Short mmCIF file of C-alpha atoms in Angstrom, two decimals:
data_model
loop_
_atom_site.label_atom_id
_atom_site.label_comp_id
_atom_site.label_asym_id
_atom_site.label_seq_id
_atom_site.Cartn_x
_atom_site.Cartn_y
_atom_site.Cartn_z
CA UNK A 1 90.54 78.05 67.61
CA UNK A 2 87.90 75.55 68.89
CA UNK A 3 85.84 75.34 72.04
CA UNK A 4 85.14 77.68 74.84
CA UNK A 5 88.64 79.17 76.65
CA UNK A 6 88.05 78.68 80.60
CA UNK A 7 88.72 81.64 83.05
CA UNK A 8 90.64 79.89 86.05
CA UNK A 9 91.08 83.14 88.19
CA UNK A 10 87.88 84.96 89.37
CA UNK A 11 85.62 86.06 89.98
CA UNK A 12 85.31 87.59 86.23
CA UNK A 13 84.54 91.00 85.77
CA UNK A 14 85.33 91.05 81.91
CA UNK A 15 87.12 90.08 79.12
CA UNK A 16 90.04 92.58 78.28
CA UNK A 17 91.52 90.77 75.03
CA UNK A 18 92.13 87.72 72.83
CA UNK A 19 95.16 87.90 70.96
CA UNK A 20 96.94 85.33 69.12
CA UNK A 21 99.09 84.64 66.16
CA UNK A 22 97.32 84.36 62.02
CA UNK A 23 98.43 81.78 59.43
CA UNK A 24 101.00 84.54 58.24
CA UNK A 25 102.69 84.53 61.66
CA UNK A 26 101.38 87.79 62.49
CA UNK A 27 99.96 88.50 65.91
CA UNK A 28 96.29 89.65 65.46
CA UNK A 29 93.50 90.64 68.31
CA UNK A 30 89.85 89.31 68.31
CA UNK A 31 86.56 91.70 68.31
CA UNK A 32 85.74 90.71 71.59
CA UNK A 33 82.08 91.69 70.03
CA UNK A 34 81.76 88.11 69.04
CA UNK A 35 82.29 86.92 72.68
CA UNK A 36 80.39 86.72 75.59
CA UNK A 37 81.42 85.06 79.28
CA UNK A 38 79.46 82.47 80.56
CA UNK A 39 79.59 81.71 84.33
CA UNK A 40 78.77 77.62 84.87
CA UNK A 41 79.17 75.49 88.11
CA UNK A 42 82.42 74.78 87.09
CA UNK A 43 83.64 78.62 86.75
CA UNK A 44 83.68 81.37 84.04
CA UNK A 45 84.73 81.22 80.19
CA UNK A 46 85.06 82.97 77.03
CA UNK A 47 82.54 81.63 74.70
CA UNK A 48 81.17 82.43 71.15
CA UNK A 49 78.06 84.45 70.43
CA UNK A 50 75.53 82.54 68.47
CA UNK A 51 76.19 82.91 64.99
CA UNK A 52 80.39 84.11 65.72
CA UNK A 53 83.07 81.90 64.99
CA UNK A 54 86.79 81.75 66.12
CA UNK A 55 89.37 83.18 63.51
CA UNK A 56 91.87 81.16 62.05
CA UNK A 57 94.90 81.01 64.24
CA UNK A 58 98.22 79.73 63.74
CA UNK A 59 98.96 77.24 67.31
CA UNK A 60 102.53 76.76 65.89
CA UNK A 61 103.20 80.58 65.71
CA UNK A 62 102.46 81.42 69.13
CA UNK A 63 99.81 80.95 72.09
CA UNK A 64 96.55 82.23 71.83
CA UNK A 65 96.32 84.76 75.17
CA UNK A 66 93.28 85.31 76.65
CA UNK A 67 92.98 88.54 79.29
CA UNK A 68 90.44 89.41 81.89
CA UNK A 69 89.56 91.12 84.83
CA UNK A 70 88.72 89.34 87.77
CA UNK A 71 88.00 90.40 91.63
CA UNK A 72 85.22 92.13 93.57
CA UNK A 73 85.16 95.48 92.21
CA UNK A 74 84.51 97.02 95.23
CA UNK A 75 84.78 96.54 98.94
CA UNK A 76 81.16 95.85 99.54
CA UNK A 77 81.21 92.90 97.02
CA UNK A 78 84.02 91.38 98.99
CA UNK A 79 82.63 88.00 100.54
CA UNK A 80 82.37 88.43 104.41
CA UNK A 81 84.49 85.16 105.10
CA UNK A 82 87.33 87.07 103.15
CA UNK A 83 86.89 90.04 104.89
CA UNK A 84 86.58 88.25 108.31
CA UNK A 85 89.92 86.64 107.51
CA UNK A 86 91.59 89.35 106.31
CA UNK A 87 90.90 91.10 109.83
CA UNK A 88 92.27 88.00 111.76
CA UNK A 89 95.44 88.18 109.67
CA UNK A 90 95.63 91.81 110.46
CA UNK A 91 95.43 91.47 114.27
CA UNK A 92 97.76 88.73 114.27
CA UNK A 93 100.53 90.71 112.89
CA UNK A 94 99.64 93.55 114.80
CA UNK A 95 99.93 91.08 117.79
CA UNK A 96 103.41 89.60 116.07
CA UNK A 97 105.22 92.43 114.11
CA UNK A 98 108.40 91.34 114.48
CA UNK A 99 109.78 88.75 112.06
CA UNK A 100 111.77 86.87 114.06
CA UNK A 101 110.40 86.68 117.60
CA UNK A 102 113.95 85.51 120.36
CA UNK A 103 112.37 83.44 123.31
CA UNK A 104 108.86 82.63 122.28
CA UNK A 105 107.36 79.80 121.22
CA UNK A 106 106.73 79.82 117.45
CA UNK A 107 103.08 81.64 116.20
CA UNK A 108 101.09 80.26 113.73
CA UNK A 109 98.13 81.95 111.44
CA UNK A 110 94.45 81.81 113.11
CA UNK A 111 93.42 78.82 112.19
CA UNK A 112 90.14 80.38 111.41
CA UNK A 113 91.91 81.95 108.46
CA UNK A 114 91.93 78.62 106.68
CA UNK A 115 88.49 77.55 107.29
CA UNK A 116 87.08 81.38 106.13
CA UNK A 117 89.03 81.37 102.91
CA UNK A 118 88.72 77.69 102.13
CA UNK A 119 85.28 77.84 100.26
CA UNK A 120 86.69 80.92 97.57
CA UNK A 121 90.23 78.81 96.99
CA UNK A 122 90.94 77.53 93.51
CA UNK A 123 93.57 75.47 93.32
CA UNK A 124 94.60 75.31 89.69
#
């Protein structure tokens, strides 16, 4: 294993495992002791601490799965853009419950929804 193994879905609350496969075939899990996560510009990853090194896995065995946590933890840590959106989406389908509406012209999302959300979207 080489390098640093990137965290595309966040926000990161932890690291839960690192498991892949040894030179024997056999599917063995990493002392997560030995790694940290380091938050950059360009997002989160699973990184060595100094003086730790990355066993010796097999790539042609299997993958090498990495496991976290990510999200807010709580309510209060939510962003307020996400929670503004999430109350626009709510009234609108209090306002259209029905999923097939018969003589109405067709209902689209606030487009405020977009523009809230748009700043926490990854696109992977």
């Amino acid at each position: 294993m080489v390098g640093d193994f990137p965290l595309c879905l966040g926000p990161v609350i932890d690291l839960a495992s690192i498991a892949y496969f040894d030179g024997d075939g056999e599917s063995q899990t990493m002392d997560l002791s030995s790694v940290r996560i380091e938050r950059r510009v360009l997002g989160a990853f699973a990184c060595l601490k100094v003086g730790a090194s990355w066993p010796d896995a097999d790539p042609d065995a299997g993958p090498i799965t990495v496991t976290w946590r990510a999200g807010y933890g709580d309510a209060a840590a939510v962003p307020a853009g996400i929670r503004h959106a999430i109350k626009l989406m709510v009234g609108h389908w209090f306002e259209n419950r029905e999923a097939v509406l018969v003589g109405v012209a067709a209902n689209q999302l606030p487009l405020a929804v977009d523009a809230l959300i748009a700043p926490h979207r990854k696109v992977l």
